[in-house]
Coordinates of C-alpha atoms in Angstrom, one line a residue:
Chain A
M1333 CA 50.2 31.7 -85.8
N1334 CA 49.2 27.6 -86.3
E1335 CA 47.3 26.1 -83.6
I1336 CA 49.1 23.9 -82.0
K1337 CA 47.3 20.9 -82.3
T1338 CA 49.9 18.4 -80.3
I1339 CA 50.6 17.6 -77.4
P1340 CA 53.2 18.7 -75.3
I1341 CA 55.9 16.3 -74.4
G1342 CA 57.5 17.9 -71.4
K1343 CA 57.7 21.6 -69.7
L1344 CA 60.3 24.3 -69.4
L1345 CA 63.5 23.5 -66.7
R1346 CA 65.2 26.2 -67.1
A1347 CA 66.7 28.7 -70.3
D1348 CA 68.8 31.1 -71.6
N1349 CA 68.4 32.4 -75.5
R1350 CA 70.7 30.0 -77.2
Q1351 CA 69.6 26.5 -75.0
F1352 CA 67.1 25.4 -73.3
V1353 CA 66.2 22.0 -71.4
A1354 CA 63.1 20.9 -70.0
G1355 CA 61.7 18.2 -68.0
C1356 CA 58.8 15.1 -68.6
R1357 CA 58.1 11.8 -67.1
V1358 CA 59.0 9.0 -68.2
K1359 CA 55.6 7.8 -70.6
E1360 CA 55.8 10.7 -72.5
L1361 CA 59.3 9.8 -74.1
D1362 CA 58.6 8.5 -77.0
T1363 CA 58.1 11.0 -78.5
P1364 CA 61.0 12.9 -77.8
A1365 CA 64.3 11.8 -79.2
L1366 CA 67.6 12.9 -80.2
G1367 CA 68.8 15.4 -83.3
A1368 CA 64.2 16.4 -83.4
L1369 CA 63.2 19.3 -83.7
V1370 CA 60.6 21.1 -81.0
K1371 CA 59.5 24.4 -80.6
V1372 CA 57.7 26.6 -77.5
R1373 CA 56.0 28.6 -77.7
L1374 CA 55.7 32.6 -75.7
Q1375 CA 52.9 34.0 -74.5
D1376 CA 53.4 36.5 -76.9
Q1377 CA 53.0 34.1 -79.5
S1378 CA 56.2 34.4 -81.2
E1379 CA 58.2 30.8 -81.3
V1380 CA 61.4 29.6 -80.1
Y1381 CA 63.2 26.2 -82.3
G1382 CA 66.0 24.2 -81.1
L1383 CA 67.1 20.8 -81.7
I1384 CA 67.0 18.3 -79.0
T1385 CA 70.7 18.0 -78.3
R1386 CA 70.9 15.4 -75.3
I1387 CA 68.1 13.7 -73.5
S1388 CA 69.6 12.3 -70.3
I1389 CA 68.2 10.8 -67.1
S1390 CA 67.4 11.9 -63.3
D1391 CA 68.3 9.1 -60.5
D1392 CA 67.9 9.4 -56.5
G1393 CA 69.6 7.2 -53.9
L1394 CA 66.6 4.0 -54.5
V1395 CA 67.1 4.2 -58.2
R1396 CA 70.8 3.9 -56.9
Q1397 CA 69.7 1.0 -55.0
L1398 CA 67.8 -0.7 -57.1
A1399 CA 70.3 -0.8 -59.9
S1400 CA 72.3 -2.8 -57.4
G1401 CA 69.5 -5.2 -57.0
M1402 CA 69.7 -8.6 -57.7
S1403 CA 66.3 -8.5 -59.3
I1404 CA 63.6 -6.0 -59.7
P1405 CA 60.1 -7.0 -60.4
P1406 CA 58.9 -5.2 -63.3
E1407 CA 56.3 -3.7 -61.9
Y1408 CA 58.8 -1.7 -60.0
A1409 CA 60.5 -0.8 -62.7
A1410 CA 56.9 0.4 -63.9
D1411 CA 56.5 2.4 -60.3
N1412 CA 60.3 4.0 -60.7
R1413 CA 60.1 5.0 -64.3
H1414 CA 56.4 6.3 -64.4
N1415 CA 54.8 7.0 -60.9
R1416 CA 58.0 8.1 -59.1
N1417 CA 58.8 12.2 -59.9
L1418 CA 62.1 11.5 -61.3
P1419 CA 62.3 14.1 -65.2
V1420 CA 63.9 12.6 -67.9
E1421 CA 65.9 15.6 -69.0
I1422 CA 65.6 16.8 -72.4
E1423 CA 68.2 19.3 -73.8
V1424 CA 67.8 21.8 -75.9
L1425 CA 70.1 24.1 -79.1
T1426 CA 68.3 27.3 -79.7
L1427 CA 67.9 27.8 -83.6
G1428 CA 65.6 30.3 -84.2
F1429 CA 62.0 31.8 -83.6
A1430 CA 59.6 32.7 -85.6
Q1431 CA 57.5 36.4 -85.2
D1432 CA 54.5 37.6 -86.1
G1433 CA 53.9 34.6 -89.3
K1434 CA 57.9 35.3 -90.8
L1435 CA 60.6 32.1 -89.8
Y1436 CA 63.9 33.7 -88.7
H1437 CA 67.0 31.5 -87.8
Q1438 CA 68.7 33.7 -85.7
L1439 CA 68.7 33.8 -81.5
P1440 CA 65.6 34.9 -80.1
P1441 CA 65.8 38.0 -78.3
R1442 CA 63.9 35.9 -74.3
P1443 CA 64.2 32.7 -74.1
P1444 CA 61.0 31.2 -73.1
L1445 CA 59.6 31.0 -69.6
S1446 CA 60.2 28.4 -67.2
L1447 CA 56.7 25.9 -67.5
D1448 CA 56.3 26.7 -70.9
A1449 CA 53.8 23.6 -73.1
L1450 CA 57.2 22.3 -75.8
Y1451 CA 56.0 20.7 -78.1
L1452 CA 57.4 18.7 -81.6
C1453 CA 57.1 20.2 -84.2
D1454 CA 55.3 18.1 -87.6
D1455 CA 57.3 17.3 -90.4
A1456 CA 55.2 20.1 -92.5
E1457 CA 57.0 22.4 -90.1
L1458 CA 60.2 21.1 -90.1
V1459 CA 60.1 21.4 -93.3
R1460 CA 59.6 24.4 -93.3
F1461 CA 61.6 25.6 -90.5
T1462 CA 64.7 24.4 -92.4
G1463 CA 63.3 24.2 -95.9
H1464 CA 63.5 28.5 -95.9
G1465 CA 66.3 30.4 -96.4
K1466 CA 70.1 29.4 -97.2
Y1467 CA 70.7 26.7 -93.2
A1468 CA 71.9 29.6 -91.7
Y1469 CA 70.5 27.4 -88.7
L1470 CA 73.3 25.4 -88.7
R1471 CA 75.7 27.1 -87.6
H1472 CA 74.0 27.4 -85.1
I1473 CA 74.4 23.4 -84.5
L1474 CA 78.0 23.3 -85.8
R1475 CA 78.9 25.9 -82.6
L1476 CA 77.9 23.4 -80.0
Q1477 CA 81.4 22.3 -77.8
D1478 CA 81.1 18.8 -75.8
M1479 CA 78.4 17.0 -77.6
P1480 CA 78.5 14.9 -80.4
V1481 CA 77.4 17.0 -82.5
E1482 CA 78.6 14.6 -86.2
E1483 CA 75.7 12.4 -84.6
I1484 CA 73.3 14.9 -84.0
L1485 CA 74.0 17.0 -87.8
V1486 CA 73.0 12.8 -89.2
S1487 CA 70.5 12.1 -86.6
H1488 CA 68.9 16.1 -87.5
L1489 CA 69.5 15.9 -91.6
A1490 CA 68.5 12.0 -92.1
K1491 CA 64.8 13.0 -90.1
A1492 CA 64.7 16.0 -92.6
R1493 CA 65.7 14.3 -95.1
Q1494 CA 63.1 12.3 -95.7
A1495 CA 60.7 14.8 -94.6
H1496 CA 62.1 16.7 -96.9
E1497 CA 61.8 14.2 -100.2
A1498 CA 57.7 12.9 -98.7
A1499 CA 57.0 16.4 -99.5
G1500 CA 58.7 16.3 -103.3
N1501 CA 62.4 18.1 -102.8
H1502 CA 64.8 16.3 -103.6
D1503 CA 67.6 19.5 -103.8
W1504 CA 67.1 19.8 -99.5
Y1505 CA 69.0 17.5 -98.4
P1506 CA 72.4 18.1 -101.4
Q1507 CA 72.3 21.6 -100.8
A1508 CA 72.9 21.0 -97.1
C1509 CA 75.9 19.0 -97.3
E1510 CA 77.1 22.1 -99.3
Q1511 CA 76.6 24.8 -97.2
L1512 CA 77.9 22.3 -94.4
V1513 CA 81.5 21.9 -96.2
I1514 CA 81.1 25.9 -97.3
L1515 CA 80.4 25.9 -93.3
L1516 CA 83.7 23.9 -92.5
R1517 CA 85.8 24.7 -95.1
E1518 CA 88.1 26.2 -92.3
D1519 CA 88.3 23.0 -90.4
Y1520 CA 89.3 20.5 -92.0
P1521 CA 89.4 17.9 -89.0
R1522 CA 85.7 18.8 -89.0
L1523 CA 84.7 18.7 -91.9
T1524 CA 86.3 15.0 -92.5
T1525 CA 84.2 14.1 -89.5
V1526 CA 81.0 15.3 -90.5
L1527 CA 81.3 14.0 -93.8
D1528 CA 82.7 10.7 -92.2
A1529 CA 78.7 10.4 -90.7
L1530 CA 76.9 11.9 -93.2
S1531 CA 78.1 8.7 -95.6
A1532 CA 77.5 6.4 -93.2
M1533 CA 74.2 7.5 -93.3
E1534 CA 74.2 6.2 -96.8
Chain B
M1414 CA 74.7 29.3 -30.0
P1415 CA 75.7 25.7 -31.3
I1416 CA 76.8 22.7 -28.9
N1417 CA 79.3 22.4 -25.8
Y1418 CA 81.5 20.6 -28.3
A1419 CA 84.6 20.8 -25.7
H1420 CA 81.9 19.8 -22.7
I1421 CA 80.7 16.3 -25.2
Q1422 CA 84.4 15.5 -25.6
Q1423 CA 85.1 15.6 -21.8
N1424 CA 81.9 12.8 -21.8
L1425 CA 84.2 10.7 -24.2
D1426 CA 85.2 8.5 -22.3
R1427 CA 83.3 8.1 -19.6
F1428 CA 80.2 7.1 -22.6
A1429 CA 82.3 4.9 -23.4
E1430 CA 83.2 2.7 -20.4
L1431 CA 79.3 3.5 -20.2
T1432 CA 78.2 1.9 -23.3
Q1433 CA 81.3 -0.2 -22.5
K1434 CA 79.2 -1.2 -19.5
K1435 CA 76.2 -1.5 -20.8
R1436 CA 77.2 -4.5 -23.8
D1437 CA 78.9 -6.2 -21.7
E1438 CA 75.8 -7.0 -19.0
A1439 CA 74.0 -7.3 -21.7
R1440 CA 76.6 -9.5 -23.0
Q1441 CA 75.9 -11.5 -20.3
N1442 CA 72.6 -11.7 -19.8
L1443 CA 72.2 -12.8 -22.9
I1444 CA 74.2 -16.0 -22.4
V1445 CA 71.9 -16.5 -18.9
A1446 CA 69.0 -16.4 -22.1
S1447 CA 70.1 -18.4 -24.8
K1448 CA 71.0 -21.0 -21.5
I1449 CA 67.1 -20.5 -20.7
I1450 CA 65.4 -20.8 -24.1
E1451 CA 67.3 -23.9 -25.1
E1452 CA 65.3 -25.5 -21.7
A1453 CA 62.3 -23.4 -23.0
A1454 CA 62.0 -25.6 -26.2
N1455 CA 61.7 -28.8 -24.4
K1456 CA 58.7 -27.1 -22.1
Q1457 CA 57.0 -26.0 -24.3
D1458 CA 53.3 -25.8 -22.1
E1459 CA 55.1 -25.4 -19.2
V1460 CA 56.6 -21.7 -20.9
C1461 CA 52.3 -21.6 -21.6
Q1462 CA 51.4 -22.2 -18.6
A1463 CA 54.0 -19.7 -17.0
V1464 CA 52.8 -16.7 -19.1
D1465 CA 49.1 -17.9 -18.0
R1466 CA 49.9 -17.2 -14.7
A1467 CA 51.3 -13.9 -15.7
M1468 CA 47.8 -12.7 -17.1
A1469 CA 45.9 -14.0 -14.2
Q1470 CA 47.6 -11.9 -11.8
A1471 CA 49.6 -9.1 -13.2
P1472 CA 47.9 -5.9 -14.2
N1473 CA 49.9 -5.0 -16.9
L1474 CA 51.6 -7.4 -19.0
Y1475 CA 53.3 -7.3 -22.2
T1476 CA 55.8 -10.0 -23.3
A1477 CA 55.5 -13.5 -26.3
K1478 CA 53.3 -16.6 -25.5
P1479 CA 54.5 -19.9 -27.6
S1480 CA 51.7 -21.1 -30.7
H1481 CA 51.3 -24.3 -31.7
E1482 CA 55.0 -23.9 -33.5
P1483 CA 57.8 -25.5 -31.5
I1484 CA 59.6 -22.0 -30.0
L1485 CA 63.6 -22.7 -31.0
G1486 CA 61.0 -23.5 -34.9
R1487 CA 63.2 -22.4 -38.0
F1488 CA 61.2 -22.0 -41.1
P1489 CA 62.7 -22.3 -44.3
L1490 CA 61.9 -19.4 -47.2
P1491 CA 58.4 -20.7 -49.1
I1492 CA 58.0 -20.5 -52.2
C1493 CA 57.2 -17.1 -53.3
P1494 CA 53.6 -17.9 -55.8
K1495 CA 53.7 -15.2 -59.3
E1496 CA 50.5 -13.3 -58.6
Y1497 CA 49.7 -11.9 -55.3
I1498 CA 48.7 -7.6 -54.8
L1499 CA 50.5 -6.0 -52.5
I1500 CA 49.2 -2.6 -50.9
A1501 CA 51.3 -1.0 -48.0
A1502 CA 50.0 2.5 -47.0
D1503 CA 52.0 4.6 -44.4
G1504 CA 50.7 8.2 -42.7
S1505 CA 51.7 11.7 -41.2
Q1506 CA 50.9 14.0 -39.9
I1507 CA 51.1 17.6 -39.4
N1508 CA 50.5 17.8 -35.5
P1509 CA 48.1 20.4 -33.6
S1510 CA 50.1 23.1 -31.9
R1511 CA 48.8 25.9 -29.9
H1512 CA 51.8 28.5 -31.1
R1513 CA 51.6 28.7 -34.5
A1514 CA 48.4 31.1 -36.0
L1515 CA 45.8 28.6 -36.7
Q1516 CA 45.3 25.5 -34.6
F1517 CA 44.4 22.7 -37.4
C1518 CA 45.6 18.9 -38.1
L1519 CA 46.7 16.7 -41.1
I1520 CA 46.7 13.1 -41.3
N1521 CA 48.6 12.4 -44.9
V1522 CA 48.0 8.9 -46.0
G1523 CA 50.3 6.9 -48.5
L1524 CA 49.3 4.4 -50.4
I1525 CA 50.6 1.9 -52.9
Q1526 CA 48.9 -1.7 -54.4
V1527 CA 51.0 -3.5 -57.1
E1528 CA 49.3 -6.8 -58.8
H1529 CA 52.7 -8.9 -59.1
G1530 CA 52.4 -10.9 -61.9
S1531 CA 50.5 -8.6 -64.3
G1532 CA 53.5 -6.5 -65.0
K1533 CA 51.5 -3.6 -64.6
T1534 CA 51.8 -0.1 -62.5
P1535 CA 51.8 0.0 -59.1
V1536 CA 49.2 2.2 -58.2
Q1537 CA 49.7 5.1 -55.7
L1538 CA 47.7 7.1 -54.2
V1539 CA 47.5 10.4 -51.6
F1540 CA 44.5 10.8 -48.8
T1541 CA 45.1 13.9 -46.8
K1542 CA 42.4 14.1 -44.1
L1543 CA 42.7 18.2 -42.5
L1544 CA 40.7 16.5 -38.9
D1545 CA 37.7 18.4 -38.0
Q1546 CA 37.2 21.0 -35.0
D1547 CA 36.0 18.3 -32.4
E1548 CA 38.0 15.9 -33.5
L1549 CA 41.4 18.5 -32.6
Y1550 CA 39.8 18.7 -29.3
T1551 CA 39.7 16.6 -26.2
S1552 CA 36.4 16.7 -23.5
D1553 CA 38.4 19.4 -21.7
G1554 CA 39.3 21.6 -24.5
S1555 CA 42.5 20.9 -24.5
L1556 CA 44.4 20.6 -28.2
I1557 CA 44.6 16.5 -28.7
G1558 CA 48.5 15.7 -28.4
E1559 CA 50.4 13.5 -30.7
E1560 CA 49.8 9.7 -29.4
E1561 CA 45.8 11.1 -30.2
V1562 CA 47.3 12.0 -33.2
A1563 CA 49.5 8.8 -34.5
L1564 CA 46.9 7.1 -33.9
H1565 CA 44.1 9.1 -36.6
R1566 CA 46.7 8.1 -38.7
D1567 CA 47.3 4.1 -37.6
I1568 CA 44.1 4.1 -38.2
L1569 CA 42.9 6.0 -41.0
E1570 CA 46.1 3.7 -42.2
R1571 CA 44.6 0.8 -41.6
Q1572 CA 41.0 1.9 -43.6
Y1573 CA 42.2 3.4 -46.5
L1574 CA 44.0 -0.3 -47.2
L1575 CA 40.3 -1.6 -47.1
D1576 CA 39.3 0.5 -49.0
S1577 CA 41.3 0.4 -50.9
A1578 CA 41.9 -3.1 -50.9
P1579 CA 39.8 -5.6 -54.5
A1580 CA 35.7 -6.4 -53.5
E1581 CA 36.8 -10.2 -55.7
S1582 CA 40.2 -10.8 -56.5
E1583 CA 41.0 -15.0 -57.9
F1584 CA 44.3 -13.8 -56.1
P1585 CA 45.1 -13.1 -52.8
I1586 CA 46.3 -10.4 -50.7
I1587 CA 48.5 -9.0 -48.2
T1588 CA 48.2 -5.6 -46.9
L1589 CA 51.1 -4.3 -45.3
T1590 CA 51.6 -1.0 -42.6
D1591 CA 54.8 0.3 -40.5
G1592 CA 54.7 -0.3 -37.0
P1593 CA 53.1 -2.2 -35.0
L1594 CA 49.7 -4.3 -35.9
E1595 CA 47.6 -2.7 -32.7
V1596 CA 47.0 1.4 -33.3
F1597 CA 47.1 1.0 -29.6
T1598 CA 50.3 1.2 -28.7
G1599 CA 51.0 4.1 -26.6
P1600 CA 49.1 5.9 -23.5
T1601 CA 46.8 6.3 -24.9
F1602 CA 42.9 8.5 -23.5
S1603 CA 39.6 6.5 -22.3
G1604 CA 35.5 7.6 -22.5
E1605 CA 33.8 8.0 -25.9
R1606 CA 37.7 8.5 -28.3
R1607 CA 38.5 5.6 -27.2
Q1608 CA 35.3 4.2 -27.2
I1609 CA 35.0 4.8 -30.8
I1610 CA 38.1 4.3 -32.2
Q1611 CA 38.3 0.5 -31.1
K1612 CA 35.5 0.2 -33.0
Q1613 CA 36.6 1.5 -36.1
S1614 CA 39.9 -0.6 -35.1
E1615 CA 38.1 -4.2 -34.2
L1616 CA 35.6 -3.4 -37.9
I1617 CA 38.2 -3.3 -40.3
D1618 CA 39.8 -6.3 -38.4
K1619 CA 36.4 -7.3 -39.5
H1620 CA 36.2 -7.2 -42.5
M1621 CA 39.7 -8.0 -43.4
R1622 CA 39.4 -11.6 -41.6
G1623 CA 36.1 -12.1 -43.1
R1624 CA 37.6 -11.1 -46.6
G1625 CA 40.7 -13.4 -46.6
I1626 CA 42.9 -10.5 -45.9
I1627 CA 45.6 -11.1 -45.4
N1628 CA 46.9 -7.5 -43.0
A1629 CA 50.0 -7.3 -41.6
G1630 CA 53.4 -4.6 -39.8
Y1631 CA 56.7 -4.5 -40.4
I1632 CA 58.5 -3.9 -37.3
D1633 CA 62.9 -3.4 -38.6
K1634 CA 65.7 -3.4 -36.1
P1635 CA 62.7 -4.7 -33.7
G1636 CA 64.1 -3.2 -30.2
A1637 CA 61.2 -5.6 -28.4
E1638 CA 61.7 -8.1 -25.8
M1639 CA 59.0 -10.3 -25.1
I1640 CA 60.2 -13.9 -25.8
N1641 CA 63.2 -13.0 -23.0
R1642 CA 59.9 -11.4 -21.0
M1643 CA 58.6 -15.2 -21.6
L1644 CA 62.0 -16.4 -20.6
D1645 CA 61.9 -15.1 -17.7
L1646 CA 58.2 -15.4 -16.5
F1647 CA 59.6 -19.0 -17.9
A1648 CA 62.1 -19.3 -15.2
H1649 CA 60.3 -17.5 -12.3
F1650 CA 57.3 -19.9 -12.7
S1651 CA 60.0 -23.3 -12.9
R1652 CA 61.5 -22.1 -9.1
D1653 CA 57.9 -22.6 -7.3
P1654 CA 54.6 -21.9 -9.4
N1655 CA 53.7 -20.4 -6.6
L1656 CA 55.6 -17.1 -6.3
P1657 CA 53.6 -14.0 -6.8
Y1658 CA 53.6 -12.5 -10.4
E1659 CA 56.7 -8.9 -9.6
A1660 CA 56.6 -7.0 -13.7
K1661 CA 59.4 -4.5 -11.8
K1662 CA 61.9 -8.1 -11.4
R1663 CA 63.6 -8.5 -14.5
A1664 CA 66.7 -11.3 -14.2
H1665 CA 67.6 -9.6 -17.6
V1666 CA 66.6 -7.1 -18.9
G1667 CA 68.9 -6.2 -22.5
V1668 CA 67.9 -8.9 -24.5
S1669 CA 65.9 -8.7 -27.3
D1670 CA 63.7 -10.6 -29.7
L1671 CA 66.4 -9.8 -32.4
A1672 CA 69.5 -10.6 -30.0
L1673 CA 68.2 -13.3 -29.3
F1674 CA 66.8 -14.9 -32.5
Q1675 CA 69.5 -12.9 -35.1
N1676 CA 72.7 -16.0 -35.2
R1677 CA 69.1 -18.6 -35.1
L1678 CA 68.0 -17.5 -37.9
S1679 CA 69.8 -18.2 -42.1
P1680 CA 69.1 -15.6 -44.5
G1681 CA 64.6 -16.3 -45.5
E1682 CA 64.4 -18.6 -42.1
R1683 CA 61.3 -17.3 -40.1
S1684 CA 61.5 -18.0 -36.3
A1685 CA 58.3 -20.1 -34.9
I1686 CA 55.4 -17.5 -35.2
F1687 CA 53.8 -16.6 -30.7
H1688 CA 51.4 -14.2 -29.1
I1689 CA 51.9 -11.3 -28.7
I1690 CA 50.0 -10.8 -25.1
S1691 CA 49.7 -7.3 -24.4
K1692 CA 47.7 -5.9 -21.5
S1693 CA 47.6 -3.2 -20.0
E1694 CA 45.1 -1.1 -17.6
S1695 CA 44.6 2.1 -19.6
K1696 CA 44.6 0.6 -22.9
P1697 CA 41.6 -1.8 -24.4
S1698 CA 42.0 -5.4 -25.2
G1699 CA 42.9 -4.6 -28.8
L1700 CA 43.4 -7.5 -31.4
D1701 CA 45.2 -11.1 -31.1
V1702 CA 48.4 -10.6 -32.8
C1703 CA 50.5 -12.6 -32.7
F1704 CA 54.8 -12.5 -34.9
F1705 CA 57.2 -14.0 -36.3
L1706 CA 60.5 -13.0 -36.5
L1707 CA 62.4 -12.6 -40.8
N1708 CA 65.8 -12.9 -41.9
V1709 CA 65.9 -10.8 -45.2
S1710 CA 69.9 -11.2 -45.6
N1711 CA 70.8 -12.5 -47.9
D1712 CA 74.3 -12.3 -46.3
P1713 CA 74.9 -15.5 -43.4
Q1714 CA 77.8 -13.4 -42.1
E1715 CA 75.4 -10.2 -42.0
P1716 CA 71.9 -11.1 -40.4
W1717 CA 69.3 -8.5 -40.1
L1718 CA 65.4 -9.2 -38.7
A1719 CA 62.3 -7.9 -38.6
R1720 CA 59.4 -9.0 -36.5
V1721 CA 55.5 -9.7 -38.8
E1722 CA 52.9 -9.2 -37.2
F1723 CA 49.6 -10.3 -38.4
P1724 CA 45.8 -11.6 -36.6
A1725 CA 46.0 -14.1 -34.3
W1726 CA 42.9 -16.2 -36.7
M1727 CA 45.5 -16.4 -39.3
V1728 CA 48.5 -19.1 -36.9
E1729 CA 46.5 -22.2 -38.2
D1730 CA 46.4 -21.2 -41.9
K1731 CA 49.6 -22.3 -42.7
A1732 CA 49.1 -20.9 -47.0
K1733 CA 48.6 -17.4 -45.6
V1734 CA 51.4 -17.4 -43.1
D1735 CA 53.8 -19.1 -45.7
L1736 CA 52.7 -16.4 -48.1
L1737 CA 53.7 -13.7 -45.2
H1738 CA 56.5 -14.9 -45.2
A1739 CA 57.6 -15.5 -49.1
S1740 CA 56.0 -12.4 -49.9
L1741 CA 57.3 -9.8 -47.1
Y1742 CA 61.1 -10.6 -48.3
R1743 CA 61.0 -11.2 -52.2
D1744 CA 59.8 -7.1 -50.9
A1745 CA 62.9 -7.2 -48.6
Q1746 CA 65.0 -8.3 -51.1
V1747 CA 64.0 -5.8 -53.5
L1748 CA 66.6 -3.9 -51.7
D1749 CA 68.8 -6.0 -51.1
A1750 CA 71.8 -4.3 -49.5
I1751 CA 69.4 -2.6 -47.1
P1752 CA 66.7 -5.0 -46.8
Y1753 CA 63.4 -3.2 -46.3
P1754 CA 60.1 -4.3 -48.6
Y1755 CA 59.4 -1.9 -51.3
L1756 CA 56.0 -1.3 -51.2
L1757 CA 56.8 0.0 -47.7
H1758 CA 59.5 2.5 -48.5
R1759 CA 57.2 4.1 -51.6
A1760 CA 54.6 4.5 -49.2
H1761 CA 56.5 6.6 -46.3
E1762 CA 57.8 8.7 -50.0
L1763 CA 54.6 9.3 -51.0
A1764 CA 52.8 10.3 -47.5
L1765 CA 56.2 12.5 -46.0
V1766 CA 54.9 16.2 -45.1
M1767 CA 57.5 18.8 -45.4
M1768 CA 57.5 21.6 -43.1
A1769 CA 57.3 23.9 -47.3
E1770 CA 53.6 22.2 -47.6
H1771 CA 53.4 22.3 -43.5
D1772 CA 53.0 26.4 -43.8
E1773 CA 51.5 26.2 -47.5
V1774 CA 48.5 24.0 -45.8
E1775 CA 48.4 26.7 -42.8
E1776 CA 48.4 29.2 -45.3
M1777 CA 45.6 27.6 -47.9
L1778 CA 43.5 27.4 -44.1
M1779 CA 44.3 31.6 -43.4
S1780 CA 43.4 32.4 -46.4
R1781 CA 39.6 30.6 -45.9
L1782 CA 39.3 32.5 -42.8
D1783 CA 39.9 36.3 -45.1
I1784 CA 37.1 35.4 -46.7
E1785 CA 34.3 34.7 -43.9
Q1786 CA 36.5 37.9 -42.5
M1787 CA 37.7 36.1 -39.0
P1788 CA 40.3 36.1 -37.1
R1789 CA 43.5 34.4 -38.8
G1790 CA 45.4 34.0 -35.2
T1791 CA 48.1 35.8 -34.0
S1792 CA 51.3 32.6 -33.6
S1793 CA 52.7 32.9 -30.1
H1794 CA 55.8 34.9 -29.4
K1795 CA 58.3 31.8 -28.8
Q1796 CA 57.2 30.2 -32.2
S1797 CA 57.3 33.8 -34.0
L1798 CA 60.6 34.4 -32.8
K1799 CA 61.6 30.9 -33.5
S1800 CA 60.2 30.9 -36.7
L1801 CA 63.2 34.5 -37.8
P1802 CA 65.4 33.9 -40.1
K1803 CA 68.7 32.1 -39.0
R1804 CA 72.6 33.5 -39.9

């Protein structure tokens, strides 16, 4: 099991096997991004991997009052962002897990627990997770409902492609696109949208 | 049992009728008081003399006295400097209760400091004080009451404000608390404990003054009738300067300072400065405090007045008065739909003690007593029954 060297970006608020939600403070928000690979280490040392699918910022009565105000001194905007206890919520789609040194692109046997720490995966881990097996984790993303799947896919593939190419693997991205075509062959309208989004990335 | 709504329903007409009567009286009194204030404005020296006469005769008096500024003076919003330090504090408390298993008292003070013009995130602090056993009981052995706890809280707010103010700053410093500046407002207590608190209050004020710190109290929606009482004194002694002062004979009750001034001040304007004359047989003589009324609204049709209190030593320092005026209006405008100083609201957020925290602290204390094998004590039966789960 690798030692986690990065700083946690948030702590878990709620979870089930398919997805989990973590809270973080605004000052921790500069690292996580839509489509980024993250992980949570469980007490049994297994790790649950997921993809950030939504980042939302909560409000309260005071923030709503401030938002309708005419002028907010920059110091008070900073007060609301950094001091007040309004966490940013990071929603994560579970993509797989690691147990006893092996990776699985399947849902984990147990979800993480509340207040488990959420870590951002570095490029090496992104390459290791996405390079494992035959892109089986993509099916979890394509199953998403009421989410901008194309945008999440594009964001994820761009990050993963960059990491793989930096590691000298230039075949990963074309093969990922081929796999997407196979997975979406029964859903032509969606395939077209995904391919349009991917072509916009070029 | 729920409220007997039928009984309330039966009384609604009477309530509305009496409210209308009360409001009509107040409206009538306001018309008279408004005429008197116009007259008083032209005889400011006589107003001062009337107040002085009453002060000499009355053992208890709570009124206003004109300062060097004309009574009906209106002072426009000064330009707010870009750089200044504003520190607000607010407190809340757990009052000791003989009905709980353990008697303790906790004071929680939330403090927040902003360096305007720096772009920096404000610094927020929470100070929590558990009162010692000897502070918890009076000399006759009974638990201290809510007024005394409030007094401890107010003193702590001011002490933490003083301690938190930067020792050296190139920018002016304003400290702000919610409510009157004078800590001895409610019914108080006597003896050694009063002297200790009084000394502490005087010392804080002395240090604030020595360091040039503007120390202000903000009273939202003030209900006091200090100016109206001053007008009563003026009218009383105008009839005959030799008439004895009778505290209980007031001509035009029910006219608040707010009512007298709310249509006289435009958004951002302040009233003239008045001295607060607060004299009581049961209270120690406290700080010399002044105030002005400030229209913190930005809507000419919807005035909203606050009373701003500050130490009398600031009266002649126009720069400090202007800074207090401008900075408070600016801070209240941050929440312009509900104008109230933003930083004071934040201090309140920080200070607030919830019931769950009350229970948590009590459990912490009792667990510590368990280690010492001391008896936990028991709740009163009344408290135990009240604590039963509700349907």
